XYZ file of C-alpha atoms in Angstrom:
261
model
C 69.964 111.612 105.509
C 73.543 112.313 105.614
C 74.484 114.901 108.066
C 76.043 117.485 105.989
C 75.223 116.509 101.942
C 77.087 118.627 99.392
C 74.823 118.612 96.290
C 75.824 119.925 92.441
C 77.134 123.108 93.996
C 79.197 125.274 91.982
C 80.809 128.233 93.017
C 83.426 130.477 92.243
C 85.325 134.257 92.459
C 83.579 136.542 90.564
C 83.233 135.110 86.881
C 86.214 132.633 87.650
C 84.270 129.313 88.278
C 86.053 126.768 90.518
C 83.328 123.991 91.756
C 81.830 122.480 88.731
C 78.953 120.243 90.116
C 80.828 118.798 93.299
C 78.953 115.826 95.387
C 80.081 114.405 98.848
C 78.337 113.128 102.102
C 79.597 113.300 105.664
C 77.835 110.845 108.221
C 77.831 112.318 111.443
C 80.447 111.122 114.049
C 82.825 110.829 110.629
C 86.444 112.072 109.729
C 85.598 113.056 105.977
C 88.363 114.183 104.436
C 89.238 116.160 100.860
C 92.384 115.357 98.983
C 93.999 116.500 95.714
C 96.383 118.617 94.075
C 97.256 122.702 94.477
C 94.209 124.292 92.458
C 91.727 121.331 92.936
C 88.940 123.510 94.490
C 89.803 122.252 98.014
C 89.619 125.205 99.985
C 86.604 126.524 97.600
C 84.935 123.719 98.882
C 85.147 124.279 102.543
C 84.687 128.063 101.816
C 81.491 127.438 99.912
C 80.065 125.330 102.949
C 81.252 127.674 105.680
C 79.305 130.696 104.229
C 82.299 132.305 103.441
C 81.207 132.345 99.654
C 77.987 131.834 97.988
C 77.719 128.894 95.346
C 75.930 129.929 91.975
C 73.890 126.641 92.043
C 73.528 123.474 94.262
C 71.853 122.767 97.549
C 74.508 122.234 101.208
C 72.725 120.511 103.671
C 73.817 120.176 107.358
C 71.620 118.563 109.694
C 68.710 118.511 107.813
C 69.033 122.709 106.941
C 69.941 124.006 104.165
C 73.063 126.089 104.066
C 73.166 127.684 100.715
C 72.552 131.552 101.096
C 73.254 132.038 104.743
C 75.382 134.388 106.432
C 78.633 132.786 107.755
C 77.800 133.633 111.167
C 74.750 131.967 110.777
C 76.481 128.948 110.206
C 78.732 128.831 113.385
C 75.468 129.548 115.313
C 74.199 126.460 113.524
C 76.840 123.986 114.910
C 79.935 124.466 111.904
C 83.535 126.109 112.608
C 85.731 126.682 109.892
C 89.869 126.480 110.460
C 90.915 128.539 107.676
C 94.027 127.542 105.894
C 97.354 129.572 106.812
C 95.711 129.568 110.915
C 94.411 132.924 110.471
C 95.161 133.607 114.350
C 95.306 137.102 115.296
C 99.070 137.795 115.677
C 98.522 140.912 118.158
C 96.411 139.218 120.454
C 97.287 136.949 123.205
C 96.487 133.280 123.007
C 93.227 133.400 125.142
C 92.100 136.742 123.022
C 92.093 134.314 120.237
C 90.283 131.706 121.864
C 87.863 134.018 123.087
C 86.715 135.415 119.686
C 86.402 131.723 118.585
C 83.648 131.227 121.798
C 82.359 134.772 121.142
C 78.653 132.948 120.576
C 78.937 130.863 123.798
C 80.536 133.221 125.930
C 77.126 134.033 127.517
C 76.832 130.430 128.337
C 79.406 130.957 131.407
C 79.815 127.123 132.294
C 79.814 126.113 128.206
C 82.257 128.877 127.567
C 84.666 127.138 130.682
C 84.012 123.725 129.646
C 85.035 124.539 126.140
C 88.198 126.414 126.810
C 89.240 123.212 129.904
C 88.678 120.879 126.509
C 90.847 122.942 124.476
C 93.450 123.539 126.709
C 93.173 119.205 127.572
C 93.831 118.488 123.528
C 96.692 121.337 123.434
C 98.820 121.461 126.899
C 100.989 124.183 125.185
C 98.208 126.695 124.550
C 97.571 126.854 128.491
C 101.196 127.660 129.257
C 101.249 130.280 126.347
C 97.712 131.837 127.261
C 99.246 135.433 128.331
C 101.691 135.339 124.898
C 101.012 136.944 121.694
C 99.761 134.422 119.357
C 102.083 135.436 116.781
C 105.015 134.656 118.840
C 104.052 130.993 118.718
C 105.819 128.214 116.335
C 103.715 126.998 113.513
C 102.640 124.031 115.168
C 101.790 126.055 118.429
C 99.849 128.302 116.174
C 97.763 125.803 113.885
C 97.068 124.791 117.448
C 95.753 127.616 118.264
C 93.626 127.521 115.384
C 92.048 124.478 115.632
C 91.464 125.112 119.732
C 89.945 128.862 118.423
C 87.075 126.556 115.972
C 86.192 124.581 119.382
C 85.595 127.100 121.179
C 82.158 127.729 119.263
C 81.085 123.966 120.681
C 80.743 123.157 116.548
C 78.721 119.619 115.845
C 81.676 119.593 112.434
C 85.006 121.030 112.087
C 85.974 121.834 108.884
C 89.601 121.827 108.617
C 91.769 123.480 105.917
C 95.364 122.132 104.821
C 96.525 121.662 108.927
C 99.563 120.104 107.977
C 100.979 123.102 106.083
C 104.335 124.336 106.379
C 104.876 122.190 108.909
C 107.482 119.114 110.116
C 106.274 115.453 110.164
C 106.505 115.073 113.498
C 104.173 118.010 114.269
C 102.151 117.070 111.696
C 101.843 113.390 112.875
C 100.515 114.660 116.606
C 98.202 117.359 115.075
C 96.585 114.400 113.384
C 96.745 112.324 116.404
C 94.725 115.633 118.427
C 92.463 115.810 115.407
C 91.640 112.412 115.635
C 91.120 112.531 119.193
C 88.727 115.297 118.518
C 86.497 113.096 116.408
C 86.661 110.234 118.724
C 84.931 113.155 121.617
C 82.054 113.510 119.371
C 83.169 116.491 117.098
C 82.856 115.208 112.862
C 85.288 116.246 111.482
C 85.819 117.511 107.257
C 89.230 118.239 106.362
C 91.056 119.056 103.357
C 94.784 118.201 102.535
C 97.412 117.115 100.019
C 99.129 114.844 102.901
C 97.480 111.844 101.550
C 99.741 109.447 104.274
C 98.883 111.445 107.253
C 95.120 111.692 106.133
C 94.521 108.311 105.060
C 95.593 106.644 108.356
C 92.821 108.534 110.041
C 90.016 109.285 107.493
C 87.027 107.016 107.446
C 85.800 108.572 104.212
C 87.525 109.920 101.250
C 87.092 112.427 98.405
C 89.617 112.836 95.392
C 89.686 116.478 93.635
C 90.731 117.562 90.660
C 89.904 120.717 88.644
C 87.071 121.534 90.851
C 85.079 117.837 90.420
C 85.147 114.967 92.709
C 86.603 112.121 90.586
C 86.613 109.284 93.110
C 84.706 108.609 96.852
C 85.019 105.719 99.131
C 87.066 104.861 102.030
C 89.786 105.996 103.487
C 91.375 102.506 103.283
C 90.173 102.627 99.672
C 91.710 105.655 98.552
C 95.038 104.279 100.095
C 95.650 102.226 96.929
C 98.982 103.810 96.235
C 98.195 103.149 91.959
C 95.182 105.894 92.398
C 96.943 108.546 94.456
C 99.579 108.660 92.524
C 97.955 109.260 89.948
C 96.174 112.135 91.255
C 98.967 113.486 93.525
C 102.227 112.733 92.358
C 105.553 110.083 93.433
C 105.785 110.292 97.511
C 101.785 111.031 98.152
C 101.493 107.768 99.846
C 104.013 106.876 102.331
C 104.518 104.629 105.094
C 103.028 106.307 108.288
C 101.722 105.485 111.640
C 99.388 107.396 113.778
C 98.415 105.692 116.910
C 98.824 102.512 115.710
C 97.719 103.200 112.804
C 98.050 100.323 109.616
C 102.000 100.959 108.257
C 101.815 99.232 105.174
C 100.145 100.654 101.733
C 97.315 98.214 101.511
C 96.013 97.381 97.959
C 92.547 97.568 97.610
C 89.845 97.861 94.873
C 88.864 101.397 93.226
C 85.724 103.034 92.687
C 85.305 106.346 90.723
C 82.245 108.641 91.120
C 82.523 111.863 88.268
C 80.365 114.797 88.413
C-alpha cells in the first residue's frame, strides 16, 4: 500500500469545484512532487490532504488511515506538516516563536522538541543566528526557511511543500532545493508542488502533471523531464539546464506515459 494514496477526490470552495477526480501515490522515503500551470489545482491539492479543506468525494490515505474528514490538527498529530505557499511565518514574532508554534505538539516531549529544533537549525545555519529577530525582518529566502524549519518542528513522517521557490532568485532557489533534498535523504518524504519544473525535476523521484484540476500524466521524475511534454503543459523556458548537487545537466529525452482521470 502506498504510503499516502490520493483517490478520486474532488474538492473545491464553496460551489466552485477545483479537483475533478485527482489520483497520485507517494511511496514512503519519496520526493513526490506536483507540477503545472497557475490555476491547475496545485495548492487545492495539498490543501485537500492537509485538512485544511474537505473534499466532496474521494478517499486520502496516509499510512494506512484515512484522512478524508479529519480536523487539520489531527493530521499534524498523525505525522503530516503542511508549508503553506507565500511562508505564512508570523511576521511579529521572533524566529524561535515561529519555530515553536510549529513543535507546539512535541513541545512536551522535552528531548524531541531539542532534537528537532538542533535539526532545523543544522539544515538552516541562518535561522540560528536570526533566532532573537522578528521573522518578518528576514529576506525571502531566510523566511521560506523559516517555513520549512517551522513544518519540522512537528517531527512530520511527509512534508508537504507549497510553491518554495516563489518569488525568489535562482540561486536561493537552487540551495532551498539542495536543503529539501537533504531533508528527504534524513528520512522525511517529501510532496511538493511547483511550476519550477528544472529545479524540481533534478530532485523528484516521482512526478505528477496538473492541469484544470486532473492529473494528466504520472511517472518519473526523469520521465517528466522530456522537455516535448513540459512544454506543452508549462510553457517555452519550463525546462532548463540545472544542477543540484550534481545533479544530471542535460534535458534527457525519454518516453511518455499519460494517466487521465
Amino acid at each position: 500500500m502506498p504510503f499516502l494514496h490520493v483517490r478520486s477526490v474532488h474538492a473545491g470552495y464553496g460551489r466552485v469545484p477545483v479537483l475533478h477526480g485527482v489520483d497520485l501515490t507517494v511511496e514512503q522515503g519519496e520526493i513526490a512532487a506536483v507540477l503545472g500551470p497557475n490555476g491547475a489545482g496545485k495548492t487545492t491539492t495539498l490543501r485537500a490532504v492537509s485538512g485544511l479543506i474537505r473534499p466532496s468525494s474521494g478517499s486520502i490515505l496516509f499510512d494506512g488511515q484515512e484522512l478524508a474528514g479529519r480536523e487539520a490538527e489531527e493530521i499534524v498529530g498523525m505525522g503530516m506538516a503542511h508549508v503553506p505557499e507565500n511562508r505564512g511565518v508570523f511576521p511579529a514574532l521572533t524566529v524561535e516563536e515561529n519555530l515553536r508554534l510549529g513543535g507546539y505538539m512535541v513541545q512536551k516531549r522535552k528531548d524531541e522538541y531539542a532534537a528537532n529544533l538542533d535539526r532545523v537549525f543544522g539544515f538552516f545555519p541562518v535561522l540560528s543566528e536570526r533566532r532573537t529577530q522578528l521573522a518578518g525582518t528576514l529576506s525571502g529566502g531566510e523566511q521560506q526557511m523559516l517555513a520549512i524549519g517551522r513544518g519540522l518542528m512537528s517531527s512530520p513522517k511527509i512534508l508537504l511543500v507549497d510553491e518554495a521557490s516563489l518569488g525568489l532568485a535562482p540561486i536561493i532557489v537552487k540551495r532551498l532545493f539542495e536543503i529539501i533534498r537533504q531533508i528527504n535523504a534524513s528520512g522525511t518524504t517529501v510532496l511538493m508542488v511547483e511550476q519550477n519544473a528544472a529545479f524540481t525535476l533534478a530532485i523528484a523521484h516521482r512526478a505528477f502533471l496538473m492541469q484544470k484540476g486532473r492529473i494528466v500524466f504520472a511517472g518519473s521524475g526523469e520521465e517528466l523531464r522530456s522537455e516535448g511534454l513540459v512544454k506543452a503543459y508549462l510553457g517555452e523556458g519550463s525546462i532548463g539546464r540545472t544542477s543540484i548537487n550534481g545533479g544530471r545537466e542535460e534535458d534527457s529525452p525519454s518516453p511518455r506515459r499519460r494517466s487521465g482521470s
